[in-house]
mmCIF file of C-alpha atoms in Angstrom:
data_model
loop_
_atom_site.group_PDB
_atom_site.id
_atom_site.type_symbol
_atom_site.label_atom_id
_atom_site.label_comp_id
_atom_site.label_asym_id
_atom_site.label_seq_id
_atom_site.Cartn_x
_atom_site.Cartn_y
_atom_site.Cartn_z
ATOM 1 C CA MET A 293 16.454 11.834 -32.602
ATOM 2 C CA PHE A 294 16.060 9.112 -29.971
ATOM 3 C CA LYS A 295 12.732 7.320 -30.095
ATOM 4 C CA TYR A 296 13.287 5.493 -26.809
ATOM 5 C CA ARG A 297 13.026 7.546 -23.648
ATOM 6 C CA PRO A 298 13.866 5.537 -20.520
ATOM 7 C CA ASN A 299 11.583 5.911 -17.513
ATOM 8 C CA ILE A 300 13.827 7.294 -14.777
ATOM 9 C CA ASN A 301 11.271 6.410 -12.087
ATOM 10 C CA ASN A 302 11.332 2.738 -13.098
ATOM 11 C CA TYR A 303 15.115 2.814 -13.110
ATOM 12 C CA LEU A 304 15.262 4.278 -9.594
ATOM 13 C CA ALA A 305 12.777 1.702 -8.302
ATOM 14 C CA GLU A 306 14.698 -1.216 -9.825
ATOM 15 C CA TYR A 307 17.992 0.173 -8.542
ATOM 16 C CA ALA A 308 16.581 0.479 -5.012
ATOM 17 C CA ILE A 309 15.366 -3.131 -5.112
ATOM 18 C CA LYS A 310 18.652 -4.495 -6.454
ATOM 19 C CA GLU A 311 20.673 -2.549 -3.894
ATOM 20 C CA ARG A 312 18.502 -4.015 -1.146
ATOM 21 C CA PHE A 313 19.333 -7.605 -2.095
ATOM 22 C CA HIS A 314 22.709 -7.170 -3.823
ATOM 23 C CA PRO A 315 24.263 -4.033 -2.277
ATOM 24 C CA THR A 316 27.230 -2.318 -3.902
ATOM 25 C CA THR A 317 27.386 0.567 -1.401
ATOM 26 C CA ILE A 318 29.322 0.082 1.840
ATOM 27 C CA LEU A 319 27.806 2.040 4.714
ATOM 28 C CA PRO A 320 29.547 3.369 7.831
ATOM 29 C CA LYS A 321 28.842 1.313 10.955
ATOM 30 C CA ASP A 322 26.915 4.153 12.581
ATOM 31 C CA VAL A 323 25.494 6.648 10.129
ATOM 32 C CA GLN A 324 23.910 8.730 12.867
ATOM 33 C CA LEU A 325 27.294 9.307 14.523
ATOM 34 C CA TYR A 326 28.677 10.099 11.081
ATOM 35 C CA CYS A 327 26.002 12.776 10.834
ATOM 36 C CA MET A 328 26.710 14.186 14.288
ATOM 37 C CA ALA A 329 30.346 14.772 13.413
ATOM 38 C CA GLY A 330 29.143 18.265 12.542
ATOM 39 C CA ARG A 331 31.402 18.942 9.574
ATOM 40 C CA SER A 332 29.797 20.423 6.482
ATOM 41 C CA ASN A 333 32.316 18.802 4.147
ATOM 42 C CA ILE A 334 30.845 15.354 4.861
ATOM 43 C CA TYR A 335 27.229 16.499 4.642
ATOM 44 C CA ARG A 336 26.527 15.401 1.078
ATOM 45 C CA THR A 337 28.251 12.097 1.698
ATOM 46 C CA PHE A 338 25.983 11.573 4.686
ATOM 47 C CA LEU A 339 22.906 12.382 2.583
ATOM 48 C CA MET A 340 23.990 9.735 0.088
ATOM 49 C CA TYR A 341 24.350 7.131 2.843
ATOM 50 C CA GLN A 342 21.032 8.146 4.366
ATOM 51 C CA ARG A 343 19.328 7.886 0.974
ATOM 52 C CA HIS A 344 20.638 4.338 0.683
ATOM 53 C CA ILE A 345 19.192 3.435 4.091
ATOM 54 C CA ILE A 346 15.871 5.076 3.214
ATOM 55 C CA ASN A 347 15.718 3.086 -0.031
ATOM 56 C CA ASN A 348 16.206 -0.129 1.931
ATOM 57 C CA MET A 349 13.440 0.885 4.335
ATOM 58 C CA ILE A 350 11.107 1.571 1.425
ATOM 59 C CA VAL A 351 11.739 -1.787 -0.227
ATOM 60 C CA ASP A 352 11.233 -3.589 3.099
ATOM 61 C CA THR A 353 8.028 -1.640 3.748
ATOM 62 C CA ILE A 354 6.543 -2.543 0.374
ATOM 63 C CA CYS A 355 7.600 -6.163 0.793
ATOM 64 C CA ARG A 356 5.895 -6.456 4.184
ATOM 65 C CA CYS A 357 2.631 -5.146 2.701
ATOM 66 C CA LEU A 358 2.437 -7.889 0.050
ATOM 67 C CA THR A 359 0.547 -11.155 0.262
ATOM 68 C CA ASP A 360 2.537 -14.314 1.043
ATOM 69 C CA THR A 361 2.515 -15.368 -2.618
ATOM 70 C CA GLN A 362 3.555 -11.912 -3.784
ATOM 71 C CA ILE A 363 6.447 -11.906 -1.305
ATOM 72 C CA LYS A 364 7.646 -15.208 -2.765
ATOM 73 C CA PHE A 365 7.436 -13.709 -6.252
ATOM 74 C CA PHE A 366 9.322 -10.608 -5.139
ATOM 75 C CA LEU A 367 12.160 -12.610 -3.577
ATOM 76 C CA TYR A 368 12.380 -15.038 -6.511
ATOM 77 C CA LYS A 369 12.503 -12.124 -8.951
ATOM 78 C CA TYR A 370 14.927 -9.774 -7.239
ATOM 79 C CA LYS A 371 16.857 -11.797 -4.675
ATOM 80 C CA ASP A 372 17.263 -14.997 -6.693
ATOM 81 C CA ASN A 373 17.125 -13.336 -10.168
ATOM 82 C CA GLN A 374 14.652 -15.876 -11.517
ATOM 83 C CA THR A 375 12.701 -15.343 -14.739
ATOM 84 C CA PHE A 376 8.971 -14.673 -14.918
ATOM 85 C CA THR A 377 8.487 -18.019 -16.674
ATOM 86 C CA TRP A 378 10.298 -19.932 -13.935
ATOM 87 C CA ILE A 379 8.394 -18.102 -11.187
ATOM 88 C CA SER A 380 5.086 -18.670 -12.975
ATOM 89 C CA THR A 381 5.676 -22.418 -12.939
ATOM 90 C CA LYS A 382 6.927 -22.404 -9.347
ATOM 91 C CA LEU A 383 3.996 -20.415 -7.943
ATOM 92 C CA ASP A 384 1.338 -21.606 -10.393
ATOM 93 C CA VAL A 385 0.508 -17.998 -11.255
ATOM 94 C CA SER A 386 0.173 -16.705 -14.816
ATOM 95 C CA THR A 387 3.003 -14.584 -16.188
ATOM 96 C CA SER A 388 0.514 -11.804 -16.948
ATOM 97 C CA SER A 389 -0.398 -11.663 -13.249
ATOM 98 C CA LEU A 390 3.300 -11.587 -12.327
ATOM 99 C CA PHE A 391 3.892 -8.669 -14.690
ATOM 100 C CA ILE A 392 0.997 -6.796 -13.052
ATOM 101 C CA TRP A 393 2.390 -7.519 -9.580
ATOM 102 C CA ASN A 394 5.812 -6.318 -10.663
ATOM 103 C CA ARG A 395 4.364 -3.139 -12.169
ATOM 104 C CA ASP A 396 2.370 -2.384 -9.009
ATOM 105 C CA ILE A 397 5.327 -3.099 -6.707
ATOM 106 C CA GLN A 398 7.582 -0.797 -8.720
ATOM 107 C CA ARG A 399 4.893 1.904 -8.747
ATOM 108 C CA ASP A 400 4.553 1.715 -4.949
ATOM 109 C CA ILE A 401 8.324 1.934 -4.513
ATOM 110 C CA GLN A 402 8.482 4.863 -6.944
ATOM 111 C CA ASN A 403 5.843 6.713 -4.911
ATOM 112 C CA MET A 404 7.700 6.235 -1.641
ATOM 113 C CA LEU A 405 11.061 7.142 -3.192
ATOM 114 C CA PHE A 406 9.586 10.573 -3.898
ATOM 115 C CA TYR A 407 7.882 10.757 -0.476
ATOM 116 C CA ASN A 408 4.428 10.178 -1.972
ATOM 117 C CA ILE A 409 1.631 7.900 -0.860
ATOM 118 C CA GLY A 410 -0.957 6.824 -3.418
ATOM 119 C CA VAL A 411 -4.693 6.253 -3.198
ATOM 120 C CA SER A 412 -4.165 2.549 -2.439
ATOM 121 C CA ASP A 413 -1.810 3.426 0.442
ATOM 122 C CA ILE A 414 -4.323 5.372 2.517
ATOM 123 C CA PHE A 415 -5.729 2.085 3.851
ATOM 124 C CA VAL A 416 -2.270 0.764 4.812
ATOM 125 C CA PRO A 417 -1.296 2.477 8.100
ATOM 126 C CA GLN A 418 2.128 0.811 8.192
ATOM 127 C CA LYS A 419 3.108 2.480 4.921
ATOM 128 C CA ILE A 420 2.029 5.869 6.214
ATOM 129 C CA ILE A 421 3.822 5.371 9.545
ATOM 130 C CA ASN A 422 7.044 4.332 7.808
ATOM 131 C CA MET A 423 6.785 7.261 5.398
ATOM 132 C CA ILE A 424 6.479 9.627 8.368
ATOM 133 C CA HIS A 425 9.596 8.036 9.913
ATOM 134 C CA ILE A 426 11.440 8.490 6.618
ATOM 135 C CA LEU A 427 10.368 12.123 6.427
ATOM 136 C CA ASP A 428 11.473 12.633 10.042
ATOM 137 C CA ALA A 429 14.955 11.382 9.144
ATOM 138 C CA ARG A 430 15.215 13.456 5.966
ATOM 139 C CA ILE A 431 13.907 16.621 7.601
ATOM 140 C CA ASP A 432 16.336 16.210 10.518
ATOM 141 C CA ALA A 433 19.182 15.769 8.006
ATOM 142 C CA LEU A 434 18.260 18.939 6.097
ATOM 143 C CA GLU A 435 17.866 20.959 9.295
ATOM 144 C CA TRP A 436 21.249 19.662 10.462
ATOM 145 C CA GLY A 437 22.711 20.848 7.152
ATOM 146 C CA ILE A 438 21.432 24.346 7.842
ATOM 147 C CA GLN A 439 23.011 24.248 11.311
ATOM 148 C CA VAL A 440 26.458 23.374 9.939
ATOM 149 C CA GLY A 441 26.270 26.073 7.284
ATOM 150 C CA VAL A 442 25.341 24.044 4.202
ATOM 151 C CA GLU A 443 23.108 25.699 1.625
ATOM 152 C CA VAL A 444 19.794 23.838 1.768
ATOM 153 C CA ASN A 445 16.741 24.344 -0.428
ATOM 154 C CA ARG A 446 14.351 25.809 2.145
ATOM 155 C CA LYS A 447 11.364 25.406 -0.182
ATOM 156 C CA TRP A 448 12.051 21.677 -0.537
ATOM 157 C CA LEU A 449 12.482 21.369 3.234
ATOM 158 C CA GLN A 450 9.114 23.046 3.808
ATOM 159 C CA ASN A 451 7.550 20.737 1.213
ATOM 160 C CA LEU A 452 8.725 17.710 3.211
ATOM 161 C CA ILE A 453 7.479 19.230 6.475
ATOM 162 C CA ASP A 454 4.061 19.857 4.903
ATOM 163 C CA ARG A 455 3.920 16.294 3.558
ATOM 164 C CA ARG A 456 4.655 14.930 7.014
ATOM 165 C CA SER A 457 1.844 17.022 8.508
ATOM 166 C CA CYS A 458 -0.504 15.853 5.749
ATOM 167 C CA TYR A 459 0.296 12.176 6.344
ATOM 168 C CA ARG A 460 -0.107 12.596 10.092
ATOM 169 C CA GLN A 461 -3.623 13.907 9.518
ATOM 170 C CA ILE A 462 -4.467 10.927 7.291
ATOM 171 C CA LEU A 463 -3.142 8.587 9.966
ATOM 172 C CA SER A 464 -5.210 10.406 12.601
ATOM 173 C CA LYS A 465 -8.385 9.902 10.550
ATOM 174 C CA LEU A 466 -7.644 6.178 10.263
ATOM 175 C CA ALA A 467 -6.981 5.992 14.012
ATOM 176 C CA GLU A 468 -10.401 7.506 14.723
ATOM 177 C CA CYS A 469 -12.084 4.658 12.840
ATOM 178 C CA GLN A 470 -9.824 2.008 14.352
ATOM 179 C CA ALA A 471 -10.448 3.291 17.894
ATOM 180 C CA ALA A 472 -14.211 2.732 17.608
ATOM 181 C CA PRO A 473 -14.878 0.099 14.913
ATOM 182 C CA ASP A 474 -18.272 -0.847 16.392
ATOM 183 C CA GLU A 475 -19.518 2.718 16.486
ATOM 184 C CA SER A 476 -20.736 2.634 12.883
ATOM 185 C CA SER A 477 -20.649 0.501 9.752
ATOM 186 C CA TYR A 478 -18.372 3.119 8.201
ATOM 187 C CA ASN A 479 -15.842 2.802 11.043
ATOM 188 C CA TRP A 480 -15.937 -0.996 10.875
ATOM 189 C CA VAL A 481 -15.315 -1.101 7.116
ATOM 190 C CA ILE A 482 -12.446 1.407 7.235
ATOM 191 C CA SER A 483 -10.766 -0.237 10.245
ATOM 192 C CA HIS A 484 -11.181 -3.717 8.723
ATOM 193 C CA LYS A 485 -9.806 -2.520 5.390
ATOM 194 C CA CYS A 486 -6.773 -1.130 7.246
ATOM 195 C CA ARG A 487 -6.230 -4.428 9.024
ATOM 196 C CA TYR A 488 -6.715 -6.556 5.897
ATOM 197 C CA HIS A 489 -5.971 -4.121 3.102
ATOM 198 C CA HIS A 490 -5.848 -6.837 0.421
ATOM 199 C CA LEU A 491 -9.558 -7.626 0.833
ATOM 200 C CA THR A 492 -11.740 -6.786 -2.156
ATOM 201 C CA ILE A 493 -15.129 -5.072 -1.945
ATOM 202 C CA ASP A 494 -16.833 -8.458 -2.366
ATOM 203 C CA GLU A 495 -14.778 -9.973 0.458
ATOM 204 C CA LEU A 496 -15.453 -7.016 2.754
ATOM 205 C CA SER A 497 -19.158 -7.228 1.911
ATOM 206 C CA CYS A 498 -19.214 -10.925 2.807
ATOM 207 C CA GLU A 499 -17.404 -10.465 6.127
ATOM 208 C CA ALA A 500 -19.400 -7.414 7.174
ATOM 209 C CA ALA A 501 -22.772 -8.612 5.846
ATOM 210 C CA ILE A 502 -23.098 -5.212 4.176
ATOM 211 C CA ASN A 503 -24.071 -4.786 0.535
ATOM 212 C CA ARG A 504 -21.389 -3.960 -2.028
ATOM 213 C CA ALA A 505 -22.812 -0.510 -2.765
ATOM 214 C CA SER A 506 -22.436 0.529 0.874
ATOM 215 C CA ILE A 507 -18.893 -0.850 1.090
ATOM 216 C CA TYR A 508 -17.948 1.071 -2.048
ATOM 217 C CA ARG A 509 -19.549 4.236 -0.671
ATOM 218 C CA TYR A 510 -17.688 3.996 2.657
ATOM 219 C CA LEU A 511 -14.312 3.417 0.984
ATOM 220 C CA ASN A 512 -14.942 6.210 -1.491
ATOM 221 C CA GLN A 513 -15.993 8.493 1.370
ATOM 222 C CA PHE A 514 -12.643 7.989 3.087
ATOM 223 C CA ARG A 515 -10.776 8.493 -0.205
ATOM 224 C CA GLN A 516 -12.602 11.794 -0.577
ATOM 225 C CA THR A 517 -11.639 12.762 2.966
ATOM 226 C CA ALA A 518 -8.003 11.919 2.192
ATOM 227 C CA SER A 519 -8.131 13.924 -1.059
ATOM 228 C CA GLU A 520 -9.457 16.950 0.820
ATOM 229 C CA ILE A 521 -6.663 16.698 3.396
ATOM 230 C CA PHE A 522 -4.106 16.481 0.583
ATOM 231 C CA ALA A 523 -5.659 19.503 -1.145
ATOM 232 C CA ARG A 524 -5.517 21.588 2.050
ATOM 233 C CA TRP A 525 -1.758 21.016 2.153
ATOM 234 C CA GLY A 526 -1.351 21.771 -1.552
ATOM 235 C CA PHE A 527 -0.856 18.167 -2.695
ATOM 236 C CA LYS A 528 -2.744 15.757 -4.919
ATOM 237 C CA LEU A 529 -3.473 12.162 -3.973
ATOM 238 C CA SER A 530 -1.733 10.121 -6.672
ATOM 239 C CA ALA A 531 -3.153 7.000 -8.318
#
């Protein structure tokens, strides 16, 4: 009996990253036109190409949400194939910190690969916006499949539609805070966290001149709001 059970999610995340920097798949010049050809026999091929493009979008999205130092680590690790030891010396960052960064980056990519956003993503509007765009593309592709007579899992299609609606509501709640940041301390903290999502509670407290307990309460209040929105659509906000 095998004792080692590979983590398929980690594999998919690593594959997506490697394909972004060292692609092995050749894409048609215009995938959208390829889709609009309207022939069911090329449908699954189109889905494969679209999945490749979506994976690239996901990797780029995660990369853009990293700090400058984390971006350097990411490119050294996956574009230049450098070791953790080499990167640690180059960036003057401990290898343990690099391993944590790598774990978190892979987790974020895993979430987006399965059309999920985690609790840390609800304060990053760009991730949510890009996920909605990705869902738009995938939903359009599935609906096109139905039109050309391909058997499509209607339950899965509805799941994606519901996720998109859920994420739009989260984005709307963020927009309310961002539209009137001076209306309340709560709005200011949430909008500032969205703008500078890497800030810690201590850093937010210092910039806002608000005590840590209040900052924590405001952030937790929005997390609870997000969890309730997820629950209404039948989903659970992942870690």
